[in-house]
Amino acid sequence: MTGLSYTSITSLDGYFVDSSGRFDWAEPDREVHAFVNDLVRPIGTYLCGRRLYEVMAVWDTIDPAGDSPPEIRDFATVWQAADKIVFSRTMAEVTGARTRLERQFDPNAVRQLVETADAPVTVGGAELAAAAFGAGLVEEIHQFVNPVIVGGGRRWLPDDLRIDLDLVDERRFRNGVVYLRYGVRRP
């Protein structure tokens, strides 16, 4: 089993978007972006909620051979090479290559996908991640803590969740971002 991971870029007070729905404060600089690219490069499948997919769909339109900065082109290559499964009851269709739409989150189907996958699987989007946490599927958590307090918005972790963790890795970046990697401690 390769394990299901959850990664988020957050504010210090635990939000991934602020109360205005903005996340411009979370845009990674070149150093952080290059690190994220290397972190997600092995991922074979992204499990996305609707909102996250709508934000990430732009990466399907970026030409990896174009004139964007190198870290942008690199992430576009990584994103376009992976499979995406979007969980939404409201979307009519998905448009990206290697992308399929599922109407509901089935923990048993996701468990089987993760257990049989040849490459790591990651979940993104707070509501979808909450379902994965609730089903006991998440094995690893990656958090990029930004040096900003936004005072409200959408929390990156669900309330009423108790999971013991082991710190596996950490890194500080020049811009003040701190990367934390935790493994879920199993009894």
Backbone as JSON Lines, residues from 0, in Angstrom:
{"i":0,"aa":"M","n":[0.84,-1.19,0.0],"ca":[0.0,0.0,0.0],"c":[0.88,1.24,0.0]}
{"i":1,"aa":"T","n":[0.66,2.12,-0.94],"ca":[1.45,3.34,-1.0],"c":[0.93,4.38,-0.02]}
{"i":2,"aa":"G","n":[-0.31,4.29,0.4],"ca":[-0.86,5.24,1.37],"c":[-1.44,6.47,0.72]}
{"i":3,"aa":"L","n":[-2.46,7.01,1.34],"ca":[-3.1,8.24,0.87],"c":[-2.53,9.41,1.64]}
{"i":4,"aa":"S","n":[-2.13,10.47,0.93],"ca":[-1.6,11.65,1.58],"c":[-2.54,12.84,1.37]}
{"i":5,"aa":"Y","n":[-2.4,13.83,2.25],"ca":[-3.15,15.06,2.15],"c":[-2.15,16.2,2.29]}
{"i":6,"aa":"T","n":[-2.16,17.12,1.32],"ca":[-1.24,18.25,1.31],"c":[-2.03,19.54,1.21]}
{"i":7,"aa":"S","n":[-1.6,20.54,1.99],"ca":[-2.26,21.84,1.91],"c":[-1.28,22.95,2.23]}
{"i":8,"aa":"I","n":[-1.49,24.08,1.58],"ca":[-0.78,25.31,1.9],"c":[-1.73,26.12,2.77]}
{"i":9,"aa":"T","n":[-1.26,26.48,3.99],"ca":[-2.16,27.08,4.96],"c":[-1.58,28.37,5.56]}
{"i":10,"aa":"S","n":[-2.46,29.11,6.2],"ca":[-2.04,30.23,7.03],"c":[-1.61,29.67,8.38]}
{"i":11,"aa":"L","n":[-0.94,30.49,9.18],"ca":[-0.53,30.05,10.51],"c":[-1.74,29.66,11.37]}
{"i":12,"aa":"D","n":[-2.88,30.34,11.16],"ca":[-4.07,30.04,11.96],"c":[-4.95,28.96,11.34]}
{"i":13,"aa":"G","n":[-4.44,28.23,10.35],"ca":[-5.09,27.01,9.9],"c":[-6.11,27.12,8.79]}
{"i":14,"aa":"Y","n":[-6.0,28.12,7.93],"ca":[-6.93,28.28,6.83],"c":[-6.2,28.12,5.49]}
{"i":15,"aa":"F","n":[-6.92,27.6,4.49],"ca":[-6.33,27.52,3.15],"c":[-6.9,28.58,2.22]}
{"i":16,"aa":"V","n":[-8.01,29.17,2.58],"ca":[-8.52,30.39,1.93],"c":[-9.02,31.3,3.04]}
{"i":17,"aa":"D","n":[-8.94,32.61,2.8],"ca":[-9.38,33.54,3.84],"c":[-10.89,33.76,3.75]}
{"i":18,"aa":"S","n":[-11.42,34.63,4.6],"ca":[-12.87,34.82,4.67],"c":[-13.45,35.47,3.41]}
{"i":19,"aa":"S","n":[-12.59,36.04,2.56],"ca":[-13.04,36.58,1.27],"c":[-12.91,35.56,0.14]}
{"i":20,"aa":"G","n":[-12.47,34.35,0.48],"ca":[-12.29,33.31,-0.53],"c":[-10.97,33.42,-1.28]}
{"i":21,"aa":"R","n":[-10.08,34.29,-0.79],"ca":[-8.79,34.52,-1.46],"c":[-7.7,33.65,-0.85]}
{"i":22,"aa":"F","n":[-6.71,33.33,-1.68],"ca":[-5.55,32.6,-1.21],"c":[-4.27,33.13,-1.85]}
{"i":23,"aa":"D","n":[-4.32,34.4,-2.29],"ca":[-3.13,35.0,-2.9],"c":[-1.96,35.07,-1.92]}
{"i":24,"aa":"W","n":[-2.24,35.1,-0.63],"ca":[-1.22,35.1,0.41],"c":[-0.45,33.77,0.46]}
{"i":25,"aa":"A","n":[-0.97,32.74,-0.21],"ca":[-0.36,31.41,-0.17],"c":[0.46,31.09,-1.41]}
{"i":26,"aa":"E","n":[0.56,32.03,-2.34],"ca":[1.29,31.74,-3.58],"c":[2.75,31.45,-3.26]}
{"i":27,"aa":"P","n":[3.23,30.27,-3.63],"ca":[4.62,29.92,-3.29],"c":[5.62,30.7,-4.14]}
{"i":28,"aa":"D","n":[6.77,31.04,-3.52],"ca":[7.85,31.64,-4.29],"c":[8.57,30.51,-5.04]}
{"i":29,"aa":"R","n":[9.61,30.85,-5.79],"ca":[10.29,29.86,-6.62],"c":[10.87,28.7,-5.8]}
{"i":30,"aa":"E","n":[11.45,29.01,-4.66],"ca":[12.06,27.96,-3.83],"c":[11.0,26.98,-3.33]}
{"i":31,"aa":"V","n":[9.91,27.5,-2.79],"ca":[8.84,26.63,-2.28],"c":[8.19,25.88,-3.43]}
{"i":32,"aa":"H","n":[7.95,26.56,-4.54],"ca":[7.32,25.91,-5.7],"c":[8.16,24.74,-6.19]}
{"i":33,"aa":"A","n":[9.47,24.92,-6.28],"ca":[10.35,23.83,-6.72],"c":[10.29,22.66,-5.75]}
{"i":34,"aa":"F","n":[10.21,22.95,-4.44],"ca":[10.1,21.89,-3.44],"c":[8.78,21.14,-3.59]}
{"i":35,"aa":"V","n":[7.68,21.89,-3.77],"ca":[6.37,21.27,-3.98],"c":[6.41,20.38,-5.22]}
{"i":36,"aa":"N","n":[7.01,20.87,-6.29],"ca":[7.1,20.08,-7.52],"c":[7.77,18.74,-7.25]}
{"i":37,"aa":"D","n":[8.88,18.77,-6.53],"ca":[9.58,17.51,-6.23],"c":[8.76,16.62,-5.3]}
{"i":38,"aa":"L","n":[8.02,17.23,-4.39],"ca":[7.18,16.47,-3.47],"c":[6.07,15.73,-4.22]}
{"i":39,"aa":"V","n":[5.42,16.41,-5.17],"ca":[4.27,15.81,-5.85],"c":[4.63,15.05,-7.13]}
{"i":40,"aa":"R","n":[5.87,15.15,-7.56],"ca":[6.29,14.48,-8.8],"c":[5.91,12.99,-8.85]}
{"i":41,"aa":"P","n":[6.07,12.23,-7.76],"ca":[5.75,10.79,-7.83],"c":[4.25,10.47,-7.85]}
{"i":42,"aa":"I","n":[3.39,11.47,-7.57],"ca":[1.96,11.19,-7.45],"c":[1.38,10.69,-8.77]}
{"i":43,"aa":"G","n":[0.65,9.59,-8.67],"ca":[0.01,9.01,-9.84],"c":[-1.44,9.43,-9.99]}
{"i":44,"aa":"T","n":[-2.1,9.72,-8.84],"ca":[-3.52,10.07,-8.88],"c":[-3.83,11.13,-7.83]}
{"i":45,"aa":"Y","n":[-4.53,12.17,-8.29],"ca":[-5.04,13.22,-7.41],"c":[-6.54,12.98,-7.23]}
{"i":46,"aa":"L","n":[-6.99,12.95,-5.99],"ca":[-8.42,12.92,-5.68],"c":[-8.79,14.35,-5.29]}
{"i":47,"aa":"C","n":[-9.69,14.97,-6.04],"ca":[-10.0,16.38,-5.85],"c":[-11.48,16.6,-5.59]}
{"i":48,"aa":"G","n":[-11.76,17.52,-4.72],"ca":[-13.11,18.04,-4.61],"c":[-13.34,19.03,-5.75]}
{"i":49,"aa":"R","n":[-14.59,19.43,-5.94],"ca":[-14.94,20.32,-7.05],"c":[-14.18,21.64,-6.99]}
{"i":50,"aa":"R","n":[-14.19,22.29,-5.83],"ca":[-13.55,23.61,-5.73],"c":[-12.06,23.54,-6.05]}
{"i":51,"aa":"L","n":[-11.39,22.54,-5.5],"ca":[-9.96,22.41,-5.77],"c":[-9.72,22.13,-7.25]}
{"i":52,"aa":"Y","n":[-10.51,21.27,-7.84],"ca":[-10.33,20.98,-9.27],"c":[-10.51,22.25,-10.1]}
{"i":53,"aa":"E","n":[-11.5,23.05,-9.77],"ca":[-11.73,24.28,-10.53],"c":[-10.52,25.22,-10.43]}
{"i":54,"aa":"V","n":[-9.87,25.26,-9.27],"ca":[-8.67,26.08,-9.12],"c":[-7.5,25.46,-9.89]}
{"i":55,"aa":"M","n":[-7.36,24.15,-9.81],"ca":[-6.2,23.47,-10.39],"c":[-6.33,23.24,-11.9]}
{"i":56,"aa":"A","n":[-7.52,23.35,-12.45],"ca":[-7.72,23.08,-13.88],"c":[-6.87,23.95,-14.78]}
{"i":57,"aa":"V","n":[-6.44,25.11,-14.3],"ca":[-5.58,25.98,-15.1],"c":[-4.29,25.28,-15.49]}
{"i":58,"aa":"W","n":[-3.83,24.34,-14.67],"ca":[-2.57,23.65,-14.95],"c":[-2.67,22.76,-16.18]}
{"i":59,"aa":"D","n":[-3.89,22.4,-16.57],"ca":[-4.07,21.63,-17.81],"c":[-3.88,22.51,-19.04]}
{"i":60,"aa":"T","n":[-3.91,23.82,-18.86],"ca":[-3.83,24.74,-19.99],"c":[-2.44,25.34,-20.18]}
{"i":61,"aa":"I","n":[-1.55,25.1,-19.23],"ca":[-0.2,25.68,-19.31],"c":[0.68,24.78,-20.16]}
{"i":62,"aa":"D","n":[1.34,25.36,-21.14],"ca":[2.23,24.63,-22.03],"c":[3.57,24.41,-21.32]}
{"i":63,"aa":"P","n":[3.92,23.14,-21.02],"ca":[5.19,22.88,-20.36],"c":[6.41,23.32,-21.17]}
{"i":64,"aa":"A","n":[6.24,23.54,-22.46],"ca":[7.34,24.01,-23.31],"c":[7.24,25.52,-23.54]}
{"i":65,"aa":"G","n":[6.29,26.17,-22.91],"ca":[6.06,27.6,-23.14],"c":[7.08,28.48,-22.45]}
{"i":66,"aa":"D","n":[6.71,29.74,-22.27],"ca":[7.65,30.71,-21.73],"c":[7.39,31.08,-20.27]}
{"i":67,"aa":"S","n":[6.61,30.27,-19.57],"ca":[6.39,30.5,-18.14],"c":[7.69,30.22,-17.38]}
{"i":68,"aa":"P","n":[7.8,30.69,-16.14],"ca":[8.98,30.36,-15.33],"c":[9.16,28.84,-15.2]}
{"i":69,"aa":"P","n":[10.39,28.4,-15.01],"ca":[10.68,26.95,-14.98],"c":[9.85,26.16,-13.97]}
{"i":70,"aa":"E","n":[9.64,26.72,-12.77],"ca":[8.89,25.98,-11.76],"c":[7.41,25.85,-12.14]}
{"i":71,"aa":"I","n":[6.89,26.8,-12.89],"ca":[5.5,26.74,-13.37],"c":[5.4,25.66,-14.45]}
{"i":72,"aa":"R","n":[6.31,25.67,-15.4],"ca":[6.31,24.65,-16.47],"c":[6.48,23.26,-15.87]}
{"i":73,"aa":"D","n":[7.35,23.14,-14.87],"ca":[7.59,21.85,-14.23],"c":[6.33,21.34,-13.56]}
{"i":74,"aa":"F","n":[5.64,22.22,-12.8],"ca":[4.42,21.76,-12.15],"c":[3.35,21.38,-13.17]}
{"i":75,"aa":"A","n":[3.24,22.14,-14.24],"ca":[2.28,21.79,-15.29],"c":[2.57,20.4,-15.85]}
{"i":76,"aa":"T","n":[3.83,20.08,-16.05],"ca":[4.22,18.75,-16.54],"c":[3.8,17.67,-15.54]}
{"i":77,"aa":"V","n":[4.08,17.91,-14.27],"ca":[3.73,16.94,-13.22],"c":[2.22,16.76,-13.15]}
{"i":78,"aa":"W","n":[1.47,17.86,-13.13],"ca":[0.0,17.8,-13.04],"c":[-0.59,17.07,-14.25]}
{"i":79,"aa":"Q","n":[-0.13,17.4,-15.43],"ca":[-0.68,16.82,-16.65],"c":[-0.37,15.33,-16.78]}
{"i":80,"aa":"A","n":[0.7,14.86,-16.14],"ca":[1.09,13.46,-16.23],"c":[0.28,12.56,-15.29]}
{"i":81,"aa":"A","n":[-0.39,13.15,-14.31],"ca":[-1.11,12.36,-13.31],"c":[-2.58,12.22,-13.67]}
{"i":82,"aa":"D","n":[-3.19,11.16,-13.12],"ca":[-4.64,10.97,-13.23],"c":[-5.31,11.84,-12.18]}
{"i":83,"aa":"K","n":[-6.5,12.32,-12.5],"ca":[-7.3,13.1,-11.57],"c":[-8.7,12.5,-11.49]}
{"i":84,"aa":"I","n":[-9.19,12.36,-10.25],"ca":[-10.57,11.94,-10.03],"c":[-11.23,13.07,-9.25]}
{"i":85,"aa":"V","n":[-12.27,13.65,-9.84],"ca":[-12.98,14.77,-9.23],"c":[-14.28,14.25,-8.65]}
{"i":86,"aa":"F","n":[-14.5,14.54,-7.37],"ca":[-15.71,14.12,-6.69],"c":[-16.64,15.33,-6.58]}
{"i":87,"aa":"S","n":[-17.77,15.25,-7.27],"ca":[-18.72,16.35,-7.26],"c":[-20.12,15.85,-7.62]}
{"i":88,"aa":"R","n":[-21.09,16.33,-6.88],"ca":[-22.49,16.02,-7.19],"c":[-23.08,17.08,-8.11]}
{"i":89,"aa":"T","n":[-22.36,18.2,-8.31],"ca":[-22.93,19.31,-9.06],"c":[-22.28,19.6,-10.41]}
{"i":90,"aa":"M","n":[-21.06,19.18,-10.63],"ca":[-20.4,19.46,-11.91],"c":[-21.05,18.65,-13.03]}
{"i":91,"aa":"A","n":[-21.22,19.28,-14.18],"ca":[-21.76,18.57,-15.34],"c":[-20.71,17.68,-15.99]}
{"i":92,"aa":"E","n":[-19.48,18.19,-16.05],"ca":[-18.39,17.42,-16.68],"c":[-17.05,17.98,-16.23]}
{"i":93,"aa":"V","n":[-16.01,17.2,-16.49],"ca":[-14.64,17.66,-16.28],"c":[-13.99,17.78,-17.65]}
{"i":94,"aa":"T","n":[-13.03,18.69,-17.75],"ca":[-12.47,18.96,-19.07],"c":[-11.03,18.55,-19.23]}
{"i":95,"aa":"G","n":[-10.32,18.33,-18.16],"ca":[-8.91,18.02,-18.24],"c":[-8.63,16.62,-18.75]}
{"i":96,"aa":"A","n":[-7.48,16.47,-19.38],"ca":[-7.03,15.15,-19.8],"c":[-6.76,14.3,-18.56]}
{"i":97,"aa":"R","n":[-6.91,13.01,-18.69],"ca":[-6.64,12.06,-17.6],"c":[-7.49,12.36,-16.37]}
{"i":98,"aa":"T","n":[-8.7,12.89,-16.59],"ca":[-9.57,13.31,-15.49],"c":[-10.93,12.65,-15.64]}
{"i":99,"aa":"R","n":[-11.43,12.13,-14.53],"ca":[-12.79,11.56,-14.55],"c":[-13.59,12.09,-13.38]}
{"i":100,"aa":"L","n":[-14.88,12.05,-13.52],"ca":[-15.81,12.58,-12.55],"c":[-16.5,11.44,-11.81]}
{"i":101,"aa":"E","n":[-16.54,11.55,-10.49],"ca":[-17.28,10.62,-9.63],"c":[-18.31,11.42,-8.85]}
{"i":102,"aa":"R","n":[-19.51,10.9,-8.72],"ca":[-20.59,11.63,-8.05],"c":[-20.52,11.56,-6.53]}
{"i":103,"aa":"Q","n":[-19.92,10.51,-5.99],"ca":[-19.84,10.42,-4.54],"c":[-18.55,9.74,-4.12]}
{"i":104,"aa":"F","n":[-18.13,10.07,-2.92],"ca":[-16.92,9.5,-2.34],"c":[-17.26,8.14,-1.75]}
{"i":105,"aa":"D","n":[-16.67,7.1,-2.26],"ca":[-16.87,5.74,-1.77],"c":[-15.58,5.31,-1.08]}
{"i":106,"aa":"P","n":[-15.56,5.29,0.25],"ca":[-14.33,4.95,0.97],"c":[-13.74,3.6,0.56]}
{"i":107,"aa":"N","n":[-14.59,2.62,0.33],"ca":[-14.08,1.29,-0.05],"c":[-13.42,1.31,-1.42]}
{"i":108,"aa":"A","n":[-14.0,2.04,-2.36],"ca":[-13.39,2.15,-3.69],"c":[-12.07,2.91,-3.62]}
{"i":109,"aa":"V","n":[-12.02,3.96,-2.81],"ca":[-10.78,4.71,-2.65],"c":[-9.73,3.86,-1.97]}
{"i":110,"aa":"R","n":[-10.11,3.12,-0.95],"ca":[-9.18,2.22,-0.26],"c":[-8.59,1.22,-1.26]}
{"i":111,"aa":"Q","n":[-9.42,0.65,-2.1],"ca":[-8.93,-0.31,-3.09],"c":[-8.01,0.37,-4.1]}
{"i":112,"aa":"L","n":[-8.37,1.57,-4.54],"ca":[-7.52,2.33,-5.46],"c":[-6.14,2.55,-4.85]}
{"i":113,"aa":"V","n":[-6.1,2.99,-3.6],"ca":[-4.84,3.27,-2.93],"c":[-4.02,1.99,-2.76]}
{"i":114,"aa":"E","n":[-4.68,0.91,-2.37],"ca":[-3.97,-0.35,-2.14],"c":[-3.4,-0.96,-3.42]}
{"i":115,"aa":"T","n":[-4.02,-0.69,-4.55],"ca":[-3.56,-1.31,-5.8],"c":[-2.78,-0.35,-6.7]}
{"i":116,"aa":"A","n":[-2.62,0.87,-6.27],"ca":[-1.96,1.89,-7.09],"c":[-0.46,1.59,-7.22]}
{"i":117,"aa":"D","n":[0.06,1.88,-8.4],"ca":[1.5,1.74,-8.65],"c":[2.27,2.97,-8.2]}
{"i":118,"aa":"A","n":[1.57,4.08,-7.98],"ca":[2.18,5.34,-7.58],"c":[1.32,5.95,-6.48]}
{"i":119,"aa":"P","n":[1.89,6.86,-5.7],"ca":[1.13,7.47,-4.6],"c":[-0.16,8.15,-5.06]}
{"i":120,"aa":"V","n":[-1.11,8.16,-4.14],"ca":[-2.41,8.81,-4.35],"c":[-2.53,9.9,-3.28]}
{"i":121,"aa":"T","n":[-3.03,11.06,-3.68],"ca":[-3.21,12.16,-2.74],"c":[-4.63,12.7,-2.83]}
{"i":122,"aa":"V","n":[-5.11,13.22,-1.72],"ca":[-6.44,13.79,-1.66],"c":[-6.3,15.28,-1.43]}
{"i":123,"aa":"G","n":[-7.14,16.09,-2.09],"ca":[-7.1,17.52,-1.93],"c":[-8.48,18.11,-1.87]}
{"i":124,"aa":"G","n":[-8.6,19.17,-1.12],"ca":[-9.89,19.81,-0.9],"c":[-10.35,19.44,0.5]}
{"i":125,"aa":"A","n":[-10.71,20.43,1.29],"ca":[-11.01,20.2,2.7],"c":[-12.17,19.24,2.94]}
{"i":126,"aa":"E","n":[-13.25,19.37,2.18],"ca":[-14.4,18.49,2.4],"c":[-14.08,17.05,2.01]}
{"i":127,"aa":"L","n":[-13.41,16.87,0.89],"ca":[-13.03,15.53,0.46],"c":[-12.02,14.93,1.43]}
{"i":128,"aa":"A","n":[-11.05,15.74,1.86],"ca":[-10.08,15.25,2.84],"c":[-10.77,14.85,4.14]}
{"i":129,"aa":"A","n":[-11.78,15.62,4.56],"ca":[-12.52,15.27,5.78],"c":[-13.17,13.9,5.65]}
{"i":130,"aa":"A","n":[-13.72,13.6,4.48],"ca":[-14.31,12.27,4.25],"c":[-13.23,11.19,4.31]}
{"i":131,"aa":"A","n":[-12.06,11.47,3.73],"ca":[-10.97,10.51,3.75],"c":[-10.45,10.3,5.17]}
{"i":132,"aa":"F","n":[-10.32,11.39,5.94],"ca":[-9.91,11.26,7.34],"c":[-10.95,10.45,8.11]}
{"i":133,"aa":"G","n":[-12.23,10.76,7.9],"ca":[-13.3,10.05,8.59],"c":[-13.31,8.56,8.31]}
{"i":134,"aa":"A","n":[-12.87,8.17,7.12],"ca":[-12.83,6.76,6.75],"c":[-11.51,6.09,7.15]}
{"i":135,"aa":"G","n":[-10.61,6.87,7.77],"ca":[-9.34,6.32,8.2],"c":[-8.37,6.02,7.07]}
{"i":136,"aa":"L","n":[-8.5,6.75,5.96],"ca":[-7.69,6.47,4.77],"c":[-6.38,7.25,4.69]}
{"i":137,"aa":"V","n":[-6.29,8.38,5.38],"ca":[-5.11,9.24,5.25],"c":[-3.97,8.67,6.09]}
{"i":138,"aa":"E","n":[-2.82,8.49,5.44],"ca":[-1.63,7.96,6.1],"c":[-0.58,9.02,6.36]}
{"i":139,"aa":"E","n":[-0.62,10.1,5.58],"ca":[0.42,11.11,5.68],"c":[-0.16,12.49,5.41]}
{"i":140,"aa":"I","n":[0.35,13.5,6.13],"ca":[-0.11,14.87,6.0],"c":[1.1,15.76,5.71]}
{"i":141,"aa":"H","n":[0.94,16.61,4.69],"ca":[1.97,17.58,4.33],"c":[1.34,18.97,4.45]}
{"i":142,"aa":"Q","n":[1.95,19.81,5.28],"ca":[1.43,21.16,5.47],"c":[2.53,22.18,5.19]}
{"i":143,"aa":"F","n":[2.18,23.2,4.41],"ca":[3.06,24.33,4.16],"c":[2.46,25.51,4.9]}
{"i":144,"aa":"V","n":[3.04,25.86,6.04],"ca":[2.51,26.92,6.89],"c":[3.11,28.25,6.43]}
{"i":145,"aa":"N","n":[2.25,29.17,6.02],"ca":[2.69,30.49,5.58],"c":[2.73,31.46,6.74]}
{"i":146,"aa":"P","n":[3.68,32.4,6.72],"ca":[3.8,33.36,7.82],"c":[2.76,34.47,7.71]}
{"i":147,"aa":"V","n":[1.5,34.09,7.87],"ca":[0.4,35.04,7.8],"c":[-0.75,34.51,8.65]}
{"i":148,"aa":"I","n":[-1.44,35.41,9.3],"ca":[-2.67,35.08,10.03],"c":[-3.79,35.77,9.26]}
{"i":149,"aa":"V","n":[-4.78,34.99,8.81],"ca":[-5.85,35.57,7.99],"c":[-7.14,35.78,8.77]}
{"i":150,"aa":"G","n":[-7.25,35.22,9.97],"ca":[-8.37,35.52,10.85],"c":[-9.68,34.84,10.55]}
{"i":151,"aa":"G","n":[-9.73,33.98,9.56],"ca":[-10.97,33.27,9.24],"c":[-10.96,32.83,7.8]}
{"i":152,"aa":"G","n":[-11.92,31.99,7.47],"ca":[-12.02,31.46,6.11],"c":[-12.4,29.99,6.14]}
{"i":153,"aa":"R","n":[-11.79,29.21,5.27],"ca":[-12.06,27.76,5.22],"c":[-10.87,27.03,5.84]}
{"i":154,"aa":"R","n":[-11.17,26.27,6.87],"ca":[-10.13,25.53,7.58],"c":[-9.64,24.36,6.73]}
{"i":155,"aa":"W","n":[-8.38,24.04,6.86],"ca":[-7.8,22.97,6.06],"c":[-8.02,21.59,6.68]}
{"i":156,"aa":"L","n":[-8.33,21.54,7.97],"ca":[-8.62,20.27,8.64],"c":[-10.03,20.32,9.22]}
{"i":157,"aa":"P","n":[-10.7,19.19,9.23],"ca":[-12.06,19.18,9.77],"c":[-12.06,19.32,11.29]}
{"i":158,"aa":"D","n":[-13.16,19.87,11.82],"ca":[-13.36,19.91,13.26],"c":[-13.7,18.5,13.73]}
{"i":159,"aa":"D","n":[-13.65,18.31,15.04],"ca":[-14.02,17.03,15.65],"c":[-13.2,15.86,15.1]}
{"i":160,"aa":"L","n":[-11.91,16.11,14.9],"ca":[-11.02,15.08,14.38],"c":[-9.88,14.91,15.38]}
{"i":161,"aa":"R","n":[-9.65,13.69,15.8],"ca":[-8.51,13.39,16.69],"c":[-7.69,12.3,16.03]}
{"i":162,"aa":"I","n":[-6.47,12.65,15.63],"ca":[-5.55,11.7,15.04],"c":[-4.17,12.0,15.62]}
{"i":163,"aa":"D","n":[-3.53,11.01,16.18],"ca":[-2.17,11.19,16.67],"c":[-1.2,11.05,15.51]}
{"i":164,"aa":"L","n":[-0.17,11.91,15.52],"ca":[0.75,12.0,14.39],"c":[2.19,11.88,14.87]}
{"i":165,"aa":"D","n":[3.06,11.48,13.95],"ca":[4.5,11.49,14.17],"c":[5.11,12.44,13.16]}
{"i":166,"aa":"L","n":[5.94,13.38,13.63],"ca":[6.64,14.28,12.74],"c":[7.71,13.48,12.0]}
{"i":167,"aa":"V","n":[7.63,13.49,10.66],"ca":[8.54,12.71,9.83],"c":[9.61,13.6,9.2]}
{"i":168,"aa":"D","n":[9.23,14.84,8.86],"ca":[10.16,15.74,8.19],"c":[9.7,17.18,8.41]}
{"i":169,"aa":"E","n":[10.64,18.1,8.29],"ca":[10.33,19.52,8.39],"c":[11.39,20.29,7.62]}
{"i":170,"aa":"R","n":[11.0,21.49,7.17],"ca":[11.95,22.34,6.47],"c":[11.47,23.79,6.55]}
{"i":171,"aa":"R","n":[12.41,24.68,6.77],"ca":[12.13,26.12,6.75],"c":[12.64,26.7,5.45]}
{"i":172,"aa":"F","n":[11.87,27.62,4.87],"ca":[12.26,28.28,3.64],"c":[12.62,29.73,3.94]}
{"i":173,"aa":"R","n":[13.38,30.33,3.04],"ca":[13.84,31.71,3.23],"c":[12.68,32.71,3.38]}
{"i":174,"aa":"N","n":[11.54,32.43,2.73],"ca":[10.41,33.36,2.79],"c":[9.56,33.2,4.05]}
{"i":175,"aa":"G","n":[9.97,32.32,4.96],"ca":[9.25,32.13,6.21],"c":[8.27,30.97,6.2]}
{"i":176,"aa":"V","n":[8.03,30.35,5.06],"ca":[7.17,29.17,4.99],"c":[7.86,28.01,5.71]}
{"i":177,"aa":"V","n":[7.07,27.23,6.43],"ca":[7.58,26.04,7.1],"c":[6.81,24.84,6.57]}
{"i":178,"aa":"Y","n":[7.56,23.83,6.13],"ca":[6.97,22.58,5.64],"c":[7.0,21.57,6.78]}
{"i":179,"aa":"L","n":[5.87,20.91,7.02],"ca":[5.75,19.87,8.03],"c":[5.17,18.61,7.39]}
{"i":180,"aa":"R","n":[5.8,17.51,7.64],"ca":[5.3,16.21,7.12],"c":[5.06,15.3,8.31]}
{"i":181,"aa":"Y","n":[3.83,14.82,8.42],"ca":[3.44,13.95,9.52],"c":[2.94,12.61,9.01]}
{"i":182,"aa":"G","n":[3.28,11.55,9.71],"ca":[2.7,10.24,9.48],"c":[1.61,10.0,10.5]}
{"i":183,"aa":"V","n":[0.53,9.37,10.07],"ca":[-0.55,9.05,11.0],"c":[-0.11,7.87,11.85]}
{"i":184,"aa":"R","n":[-0.18,8.04,13.15],"ca":[0.19,6.98,14.1],"c":[-0.97,6.0,14.22]}
{"i":185,"aa":"R","n":[-0.71,4.77,13.88],"ca":[-1.74,3.74,13.98],"c":[-1.54,2.95,15.27]}
{"i":186,"aa":"P","n":[-2.64,2.57,15.94],"ca":[-2.52,1.8,17.19],"c":[-1.93,0.43,16.98]}
